[in-house]
CSV table of C-alpha atoms and ligand atoms in Angstrom, one decimal:
chain,number,residue,atom,x,y,z
A,1,UNK,CA,23.5,16.8,6.5
A,2,UNK,CA,19.6,16.8,6.3
A,3,UNK,CA,17.9,13.9,4.6
A,4,UNK,CA,14.4,14.0,5.9
A,5,UNK,CA,12.1,10.9,6.0
A,6,UNK,CA,9.4,12.8,4.0
A,7,UNK,CA,11.2,15.1,1.5
A,8,UNK,CA,9.4,18.2,0.6
A,9,UNK,CA,10.7,18.1,-3.1
A,10,UNK,CA,9.2,14.8,-4.1
A,11,UNK,CA,7.3,16.5,-6.9
A,12,UNK,CA,9.6,19.4,-7.6
A,13,UNK,CA,10.9,18.1,-11.2
A,14,UNK,CA,7.2,18.1,-12.2
A,15,UNK,CA,6.3,21.6,-10.7
A,16,UNK,CA,5.8,23.1,-14.0
A,17,UNK,CA,3.9,20.3,-15.5
A,18,UNK,CA,1.4,20.5,-12.6
A,19,UNK,CA,0.8,24.1,-12.9
A,20,UNK,CA,0.0,23.8,-16.4
A,21,UNK,CA,-2.4,20.9,-16.0
A,22,UNK,CA,-4.2,22.6,-13.3
A,23,UNK,CA,-4.8,25.5,-15.7
A,24,UNK,CA,-5.8,23.3,-18.7
A,25,UNK,CA,-8.4,21.1,-16.6
A,26,UNK,CA,-9.6,24.3,-15.2
A,27,UNK,CA,-10.3,26.1,-18.5
A,28,UNK,CA,-11.8,23.1,-20.4
A,29,UNK,CA,-15.2,23.9,-21.8
A,30,UNK,CA,-16.8,20.9,-20.3
A,31,UNK,CA,-15.6,21.9,-16.8
A,32,UNK,CA,-15.3,18.2,-15.7
A,33,UNK,CA,-13.2,17.8,-12.5
A,34,UNK,CA,-13.8,14.3,-11.7
A,35,UNK,CA,-14.2,11.1,-13.6
A,36,UNK,CA,-13.7,12.4,-17.0
A,37,UNK,CA,-11.4,11.6,-20.0
A,38,UNK,CA,-8.1,12.0,-18.1
A,39,UNK,CA,-9.3,9.5,-15.5
A,40,UNK,CA,-10.5,6.9,-18.3
A,41,UNK,CA,-6.8,7.4,-19.9
A,42,UNK,CA,-5.2,6.8,-16.7
A,43,UNK,CA,-7.5,3.6,-15.9
A,44,UNK,CA,-6.7,2.3,-19.5
A,45,UNK,CA,-2.9,3.0,-19.1
A,46,UNK,CA,-2.8,0.8,-15.9
A,47,UNK,CA,-4.9,-1.8,-17.4
A,48,UNK,CA,-2.5,-2.1,-20.2
A,49,UNK,CA,0.5,-2.1,-17.8
A,50,UNK,CA,-0.8,-4.8,-15.4
A,51,UNK,CA,-3.0,-6.9,-17.7
A,52,UNK,CA,-6.0,-6.4,-15.8
A,53,UNK,CA,-9.3,-6.4,-17.6
A,54,UNK,CA,-10.8,-3.7,-15.5
A,55,UNK,CA,-9.3,-0.9,-13.9
A,56,UNK,CA,-11.4,1.5,-11.6
A,57,UNK,CA,-9.9,4.7,-10.3
A,58,UNK,CA,-11.3,5.8,-7.0
A,59,UNK,CA,-10.9,8.3,-4.2
A,60,UNK,CA,-8.0,6.7,-2.3
A,61,UNK,CA,-6.5,3.3,-1.5
A,62,UNK,CA,-9.0,3.2,1.6
A,63,UNK,CA,-11.7,4.1,-1.0
A,64,UNK,CA,-10.4,1.1,-3.1
A,65,UNK,CA,-10.8,-1.3,-0.3
A,66,UNK,CA,-14.3,0.0,0.6
A,67,UNK,CA,-15.6,-0.6,-2.9
A,68,UNK,CA,-13.9,-4.1,-3.0
A,69,UNK,CA,-15.9,-5.1,0.2
A,70,UNK,CA,-19.1,-3.7,-0.9
A,71,UNK,CA,-18.9,-5.1,-4.4
A,72,UNK,CA,-18.2,-8.6,-2.9
A,73,UNK,CA,-21.4,-7.9,-1.0
A,74,UNK,CA,-20.0,-8.5,2.4
A,75,UNK,CA,-21.9,-7.4,5.4
A,76,UNK,CA,-23.2,-8.3,8.9
A,77,UNK,CA,-22.5,-12.1,9.9
A,78,UNK,CA,-19.6,-12.2,7.5
A,79,UNK,CA,-16.0,-12.8,8.6
A,80,UNK,CA,-12.7,-11.4,6.7
A,81,UNK,CA,-9.2,-12.3,7.7
A,82,UNK,CA,-6.9,-9.3,7.7
A,83,UNK,CA,-3.4,-8.7,9.0
A,84,UNK,CA,-2.8,-7.6,12.6
A,85,UNK,CA,0.0,-5.4,11.6
A,86,UNK,CA,-1.0,-3.0,8.9
A,87,UNK,CA,-2.4,0.3,7.8
A,88,UNK,CA,-5.7,0.4,9.6
A,89,UNK,CA,-8.3,0.4,6.5
A,90,UNK,CA,-7.8,-3.1,5.8
A,91,UNK,CA,-9.9,-3.5,9.0
A,92,UNK,CA,-12.1,-0.5,8.9
A,93,UNK,CA,-13.1,-1.2,5.4
A,94,UNK,CA,-14.7,-4.5,6.7
A,95,UNK,CA,-16.1,-3.3,9.9
A,96,UNK,CA,-17.8,-0.5,8.2
A,97,UNK,CA,-20.1,-2.6,6.3
A,98,UNK,CA,-21.0,-4.4,9.2
A,99,UNK,CA,-18.7,-7.3,8.6
A,100,UNK,CA,-16.1,-8.8,11.2
A,101,UNK,CA,-12.4,-8.3,10.6
A,102,UNK,CA,-10.6,-11.4,12.0
A,103,UNK,CA,-7.0,-10.5,12.9
A,104,UNK,CA,-4.1,-12.9,11.8
A,105,UNK,CA,-0.6,-12.5,13.2
A,106,UNK,CA,2.4,-11.8,10.8
A,107,UNK,CA,5.7,-13.6,9.9
A,108,UNK,CA,8.1,-12.0,12.3
A,109,UNK,CA,10.7,-11.2,9.4
A,110,UNK,CA,8.8,-10.2,6.3
A,111,UNK,CA,5.8,-8.7,8.4
A,112,UNK,CA,3.2,-9.8,6.1
A,113,UNK,CA,0.1,-11.8,7.1
A,114,UNK,CA,0.9,-15.6,7.9
A,115,UNK,CA,-0.9,-17.9,5.7
A,116,UNK,CA,-0.7,-20.7,8.2
A,117,UNK,CA,-2.1,-18.6,11.1
A,118,UNK,CA,-4.7,-17.3,8.4
A,119,UNK,CA,-5.9,-20.7,7.6
A,120,UNK,CA,-6.4,-21.6,11.3
A,121,UNK,CA,-8.7,-18.7,11.6
A,122,UNK,CA,-11.4,-19.7,9.0
A,123,UNK,CA,-14.6,-20.5,10.2
A,124,UNK,CA,-18.1,-21.4,8.3
A,125,UNK,CA,-18.6,-17.6,8.5
A,126,UNK,CA,-15.5,-16.5,6.6
A,127,UNK,CA,-16.3,-15.2,3.3
A,128,UNK,CA,-12.7,-13.3,2.3
A,129,UNK,CA,-9.2,-13.2,2.7
A,130,UNK,CA,-7.5,-9.5,2.6
A,131,UNK,CA,-3.7,-9.9,2.8
A,132,UNK,CA,-1.6,-6.7,2.2
A,133,UNK,CA,2.0,-6.1,1.1
A,134,UNK,CA,3.9,-4.4,3.9
A,135,UNK,CA,6.8,-2.1,3.4
A,136,UNK,CA,9.5,-4.0,1.2
A,137,UNK,CA,7.8,-7.4,0.8
A,138,UNK,CA,4.9,-8.9,-1.0
A,139,UNK,CA,2.5,-11.2,0.7
A,140,UNK,CA,2.7,-14.9,-0.2
A,141,UNK,CA,0.1,-14.7,-2.7
A,142,UNK,CA,0.3,-18.2,-4.1
A,143,UNK,CA,-0.5,-19.4,-0.7
A,144,UNK,CA,-3.4,-17.2,-0.1
A,145,UNK,CA,-4.7,-17.9,-3.7
A,146,UNK,CA,-4.3,-21.7,-2.7
A,147,UNK,CA,-6.1,-21.2,0.7
A,148,UNK,CA,-8.9,-19.0,-0.9
A,149,UNK,CA,-9.5,-21.8,-3.7
A,150,UNK,CA,-9.7,-24.6,-1.1
A,151,UNK,CA,-12.1,-22.8,1.2
A,152,UNK,CA,-14.0,-21.1,-1.6
A,153,UNK,CA,-13.3,-17.7,-0.3
A,154,UNK,CA,-12.9,-14.3,-2.1
A,155,UNK,CA,-9.4,-12.8,-2.1
A,156,UNK,CA,-8.7,-9.1,-1.9
A,157,UNK,CA,-5.2,-8.0,-2.4
A,158,UNK,CA,-4.1,-4.9,-0.7
A,159,UNK,CA,-1.5,-3.7,-3.1
A,160,UNK,CA,-1.4,0.0,-1.8
A,161,UNK,CA,2.3,0.0,-1.3
A,162,UNK,CA,3.4,-2.6,-3.9
A,163,UNK,CA,2.4,-1.0,-7.3
A,164,UNK,CA,5.1,-2.2,-9.9
A,165,UNK,CA,6.2,-5.0,-7.8
A,166,UNK,CA,6.1,-8.6,-9.2
A,167,UNK,CA,6.0,-11.7,-7.6
A,168,UNK,CA,6.9,-14.9,-9.8
A,169,UNK,CA,5.1,-13.8,-13.1
A,170,UNK,CA,2.2,-11.9,-11.6
A,171,UNK,CA,2.3,-8.1,-11.0
A,172,UNK,CA,1.1,-6.9,-7.6
A,173,UNK,CA,-2.3,-6.1,-7.7
A,174,UNK,CA,-3.3,-9.0,-9.9
A,175,UNK,CA,-3.2,-12.0,-7.5
A,176,UNK,CA,-6.9,-11.3,-6.0
A,177,UNK,CA,-10.3,-11.3,-7.2
A,178,UNK,CA,-9.7,-7.6,-6.5
A,179,UNK,CA,-6.5,-5.7,-6.2
A,180,UNK,CA,-6.0,-2.2,-4.8
A,181,UNK,CA,-3.5,0.5,-5.3
A,182,UNK,CA,-3.1,3.8,-3.6
A,183,UNK,CA,-1.7,7.1,-4.8
A,184,UNK,CA,-1.1,8.7,-1.5
A,185,UNK,CA,2.0,10.9,-1.7
A,186,UNK,CA,4.6,8.7,-0.4
A,187,UNK,CA,3.7,5.3,-2.1
A,188,UNK,CA,5.6,4.1,-5.0
A,189,UNK,CA,3.2,5.9,-7.6
A,190,UNK,CA,2.3,8.6,-5.3
A,191,UNK,CA,0.6,11.9,-6.0
A,192,UNK,CA,0.3,15.4,-4.4
A,193,UNK,CA,-3.2,14.4,-3.2
A,194,UNK,CA,-5.6,11.3,-2.7
A,195,UNK,CA,-6.4,8.6,-5.3
A,196,UNK,CA,-6.6,4.8,-5.6
A,197,UNK,CA,-7.3,2.0,-8.2
A,198,UNK,CA,-9.2,-1.2,-8.0
A,199,UNK,CA,-8.1,-3.9,-10.5
A,200,UNK,CA,-10.0,-6.9,-11.5
A,201,UNK,CA,-10.7,-9.3,-14.4
A,202,UNK,CA,-14.4,-9.9,-13.2
A,203,UNK,CA,-16.8,-7.9,-15.2
A,204,UNK,CA,-19.6,-8.0,-12.5
A,205,UNK,CA,-17.3,-6.9,-9.8
A,206,UNK,CA,-16.0,-4.2,-11.9
A,207,UNK,CA,-19.4,-2.9,-12.8
A,208,UNK,CA,-20.3,-2.8,-9.1
A,209,UNK,CA,-17.2,-0.9,-8.2
A,210,UNK,CA,-17.9,1.6,-10.8
A,211,UNK,CA,-21.2,2.3,-9.9
A,212,UNK,CA,-20.5,2.3,-6.2
A,213,UNK,CA,-17.8,4.9,-6.6
A,214,UNK,CA,-20.1,7.4,-7.7
A,215,UNK,CA,-23.4,7.0,-5.6
A,216,UNK,CA,-24.8,4.0,-7.3
A,217,UNK,CA,-24.9,5.7,-10.9
A,218,UNK,CA,-24.0,4.0,-14.1
A,219,UNK,CA,-22.1,6.7,-15.5
A,220,UNK,CA,-24.5,7.1,-18.4
A,221,UNK,CA,-27.7,8.5,-17.0
A,222,UNK,CA,-27.1,11.1,-13.9
A,223,UNK,CA,-29.5,11.0,-10.9
A,224,UNK,CA,-30.6,7.4,-11.4
A,225,UNK,CA,-29.3,5.3,-8.5
A,226,UNK,CA,-29.1,1.6,-9.1
A,227,UNK,CA,-27.7,0.7,-5.8
A,228,UNK,CA,-26.4,2.1,-2.6
A,229,UNK,CA,-23.0,3.8,-3.3
A,230,UNK,CA,-20.5,6.3,-1.7
A,231,UNK,CA,-18.3,9.2,-3.0
A,232,UNK,CA,-15.0,7.7,-4.0
A,233,UNK,CA,-14.4,9.4,-7.4
A,234,UNK,CA,-11.1,10.2,-9.1
A,235,UNK,CA,-9.8,14.0,-9.9
A,236,UNK,CA,-9.1,15.0,-13.2
A,237,UNK,CA,-6.1,17.1,-12.4
A,238,UNK,CA,-4.4,14.3,-10.6
A,239,UNK,CA,-5.2,12.1,-13.4
A,240,UNK,CA,-3.6,14.1,-15.8
A,241,UNK,CA,-0.6,14.5,-13.5
A,242,UNK,CA,-0.4,10.7,-13.2
A,243,UNK,CA,-0.4,10.4,-16.9
A,244,UNK,CA,2.6,12.8,-17.1
A,245,UNK,CA,4.6,10.9,-14.3
A,246,UNK,CA,3.8,7.6,-15.6
A,247,UNK,CA,6.6,7.2,-18.1
A,248,UNK,CA,9.1,7.8,-15.5
A,249,UNK,CA,7.7,5.4,-13.1
A,250,UNK,CA,9.9,2.3,-14.0
A,251,UNK,CA,13.0,4.3,-13.7
A,252,UNK,CA,12.1,5.6,-10.1
A,253,UNK,CA,11.1,2.1,-9.0
A,254,UNK,CA,14.5,0.7,-10.4
A,255,UNK,CA,16.3,3.4,-8.4
A,256,UNK,CA,14.4,2.5,-5.1
A,257,UNK,CA,15.2,-1.1,-5.8
A,258,UNK,CA,18.9,-0.3,-6.3
A,259,UNK,CA,18.9,1.6,-3.1
A,260,UNK,CA,17.4,-1.2,-1.2
A,261,UNK,CA,19.9,-3.8,-2.8
A,262,UNK,CA,22.6,-1.6,-1.5
A,263,UNK,CA,21.3,-0.9,1.9
A,264,UNK,CA,20.4,-5.0,2.4
A,265,UNK,CA,24.1,-5.8,1.4
A,266,UNK,CA,25.8,-3.4,3.6
A,267,UNK,CA,23.4,-4.6,6.6
A,268,UNK,CA,23.8,-8.2,6.0
A,269,UNK,CA,26.1,-8.7,8.7
A,270,UNK,CA,24.2,-6.8,11.2
A,271,UNK,CA,21.3,-9.4,12.2
A,272,UNK,CA,23.3,-10.9,15.3
A,273,UNK,CA,23.8,-7.4,16.6
A,274,UNK,CA,20.4,-6.6,16.8
A,275,UNK,CA,19.6,-4.9,13.3
A,276,UNK,CA,17.5,-6.9,10.9
A,277,UNK,CA,17.3,-6.0,7.2
A,278,UNK,CA,14.6,-7.3,4.8
A,279,UNK,CA,15.3,-10.5,3.0
A,280,UNK,CA,17.6,-9.7,-0.1
A,281,UNK,CA,16.3,-10.3,-3.7
A,282,UNK,CA,14.1,-8.7,-6.2
A,283,UNK,CA,11.2,-11.2,-6.4
A,284,UNK,CA,8.3,-10.1,-4.7
A,285,UNK,CA,9.7,-7.1,-3.4
A,286,UNK,CA,8.4,-3.6,-3.2
A,287,UNK,CA,10.2,-0.5,-2.1
A,288,UNK,CA,7.8,1.7,-0.5
A,289,UNK,CA,9.6,2.1,2.5
A,290,UNK,CA,12.9,0.4,3.6
A,291,UNK,CA,12.4,-0.7,7.0
A,292,UNK,CA,14.6,-2.2,9.7
A,293,UNK,CA,13.9,-4.3,12.7
A,294,UNK,CA,15.9,-2.8,15.4
A,295,UNK,CA,16.2,-4.2,19.0
A,296,UNK,CA,17.4,-0.9,20.5
A,297,UNK,CA,15.0,0.9,18.0
A,298,UNK,CA,14.4,4.5,20.0
A,299,UNK,CA,18.3,4.6,20.4
A,300,UNK,CA,18.9,3.9,16.9
A,301,UNK,CA,16.3,6.5,15.7
A,302,UNK,CA,17.8,9.3,18.1
A,303,UNK,CA,21.3,8.5,16.7
A,304,UNK,CA,20.0,8.8,13.2
A,305,UNK,CA,18.4,12.2,14.1
A,306,UNK,CA,21.5,13.5,15.5
A,307,UNK,CA,23.2,12.5,12.3
A,308,UNK,CA,20.7,14.3,10.1
A,309,UNK,CA,18.7,11.4,8.9
A,310,UNK,CA,15.0,11.3,9.2
A,311,UNK,CA,13.2,8.0,10.1
A,312,UNK,CA,9.8,6.7,10.6
A,313,UNK,CA,8.1,4.2,12.8
A,314,UNK,CA,5.0,2.4,11.4
A,315,UNK,CA,2.1,0.9,13.2
A,316,UNK,CA,3.4,0.9,17.0
A,317,UNK,CA,0.2,-0.6,18.2
A,318,UNK,CA,-1.3,-3.8,16.4
A,319,UNK,CA,-4.8,-3.3,14.8
A,320,UNK,CA,-6.5,-5.6,17.3
A,321,UNK,CA,-5.0,-3.8,20.4
A,322,UNK,CA,-6.4,-0.3,19.0
A,323,UNK,CA,-9.4,1.3,20.8
A,324,UNK,CA,-11.2,1.5,17.3
A,325,UNK,CA,-11.1,-2.5,17.0
A,326,UNK,CA,-11.5,-3.5,20.5
A,327,UNK,CA,-15.0,-5.2,19.7
A,328,UNK,CA,-13.2,-7.5,17.3
A,329,UNK,CA,-10.3,-8.6,19.4
A,330,UNK,CA,-11.1,-11.7,21.5
A,331,UNK,CA,-9.3,-11.5,25.0
A,332,UNK,CA,-7.8,-15.2,24.4
A,333,UNK,CA,-6.0,-14.2,21.4
A,334,UNK,CA,-2.6,-12.4,21.2
A,335,UNK,CA,-0.4,-11.2,18.1
A,336,UNK,CA,3.2,-11.4,19.3
A,337,UNK,CA,4.8,-10.8,16.2
A,338,UNK,CA,2.7,-7.8,15.3
A,339,UNK,CA,3.7,-6.5,18.6
A,340,UNK,CA,7.1,-7.1,18.3
A,341,UNK,CA,7.1,-5.5,14.7
A,342,UNK,CA,5.5,-2.4,16.3
A,343,UNK,CA,8.2,-2.2,18.9
A,344,UNK,CA,11.2,-2.6,16.6
A,345,UNK,CA,10.3,-1.4,13.0
A,346,UNK,CA,12.4,1.6,12.0
A,347,UNK,CA,12.1,3.0,8.2
A,348,UNK,CA,15.1,4.8,6.7
A,349,UNK,CA,14.9,7.1,3.6
A,350,UNK,CA,14.6,5.3,0.2
A,351,UNK,CA,13.1,8.2,-2.0
A,352,UNK,CA,14.5,7.8,-5.7
A,353,UNK,CA,16.3,11.1,-5.9
A,354,UNK,CA,18.7,10.3,-3.0
A,355,UNK,CA,22.2,10.5,-4.4
A,356,UNK,CA,24.6,7.6,-4.1
A,357,UNK,CA,26.5,9.7,-1.6
A,358,UNK,CA,23.4,10.3,0.5
A,359,UNK,CA,22.5,6.5,0.3
A,360,UNK,CA,26.1,5.6,1.5
A,361,UNK,CA,26.0,8.3,4.4
A,362,UNK,CA,22.8,6.6,5.6
A,363,UNK,CA,24.4,3.0,5.5
A,364,UNK,CA,27.5,4.3,7.1
A,365,UNK,CA,25.4,5.9,9.9
A,366,UNK,CA,23.6,2.7,10.6
A,367,UNK,CA,26.4,0.5,10.7
A,368,UNK,CA,28.3,2.9,12.8
A,369,UNK,CA,25.4,2.6,15.6
A,370,UNK,CA,26.2,-1.0,16.1
A,371,UNK,CA,29.9,-0.9,16.1
B,1,PLP,C1,-1.7,3.6,2.4
B,1,PLP,C2,-2.1,2.1,2.6
B,1,PLP,C3,-3.6,2.0,2.4
B,1,PLP,C4,-4.6,3.1,2.2
B,1,PLP,O1,-4.3,4.0,1.2
B,1,PLP,P1,-4.9,5.5,1.2
B,1,PLP,O2,-4.6,6.0,-0.3
B,1,PLP,O3,-3.9,6.3,2.0
B,1,PLP,O4,-6.3,5.6,1.6
B,1,PLP,C5,-4.1,0.8,2.7
B,1,PLP,N1,-3.4,-0.3,2.8
B,1,PLP,C6,-2.1,-0.1,3.1
B,1,PLP,C7,-1.2,-1.4,3.2
B,1,PLP,C8,-1.5,1.0,2.9
B,1,PLP,O5,-0.1,1.3,2.9
């Protein structure tokens, strides 16, 4: 058996399409490789799919968070509450504009930012909340929306891992003033390269994001810079490739969801033996990775490796304990749930082209470890 965690054949079925698109984009008379007609079509397709009034393609998920923070005008003196256990851009996007990331601990099971902890951290300087969906679970967006409304805060929803997920009757990416998707290869709608999207219903925020992504220009007149911006543009070849992949997205998501349902059912009885699966169900679930919490994590990992199954450990060190964010971690605070998640999380393969036999073998192997 050889079931890698990062499969090298993720885009194999679309190889011919990709080669044709590279040629097509490369030989069009207008020689437009970024922010062209294909990018506009991809933005329109995602607007239609999500119901967002504006969708702004950008250079990456990180770029999307950076555009969001800048479009909101955040800067020195402002505080933004972010999860202590997450991908680091939630904190660096804030710190890079001179604002302060304030780290909230997470729920010990769902691993997303805890709304109760979050509300305790609000001060007169707090301007925004930046919850993120993590691994398999969407953050409690109704609670964050309520907190943001009661304290007049902006809400940025990091939906980098949750494109296609739905909580209640709202898709991921549509809960905040701004929502962000990532097309990093392993994300649900990943691509072989970098890309991201910002979603918003707000005309002014959308206008700001569009200008900031391309050096403060308005997209009409070149070399006129209305405000300070960055380079966070979108690639035409990848836009064409994502348009090609879009019709299959729902089926790939459903396949991931079924694998997750199967794993969760198989692992239901293991919680009191030191292996905790994510909560069952489909509402507010995403299937970016399927992450277990395992007491004897490193032993389980070695066992899986021995049986030919790749696995992955995410975020072993909580963000506020990282050197990069030392200035933002006050010594009187600790993040015990983030620390425990870093010590116990173990992600197992969930890519859509796993066969049923592969999935069964992975589940059997996990179960065999504890018995
Ligand atoms: C992947 C990820 C990002 C960053 O997206 P990139 O496209 O890799 O820049 C941000 N937040 C979360 C939660 C992520 O998982």
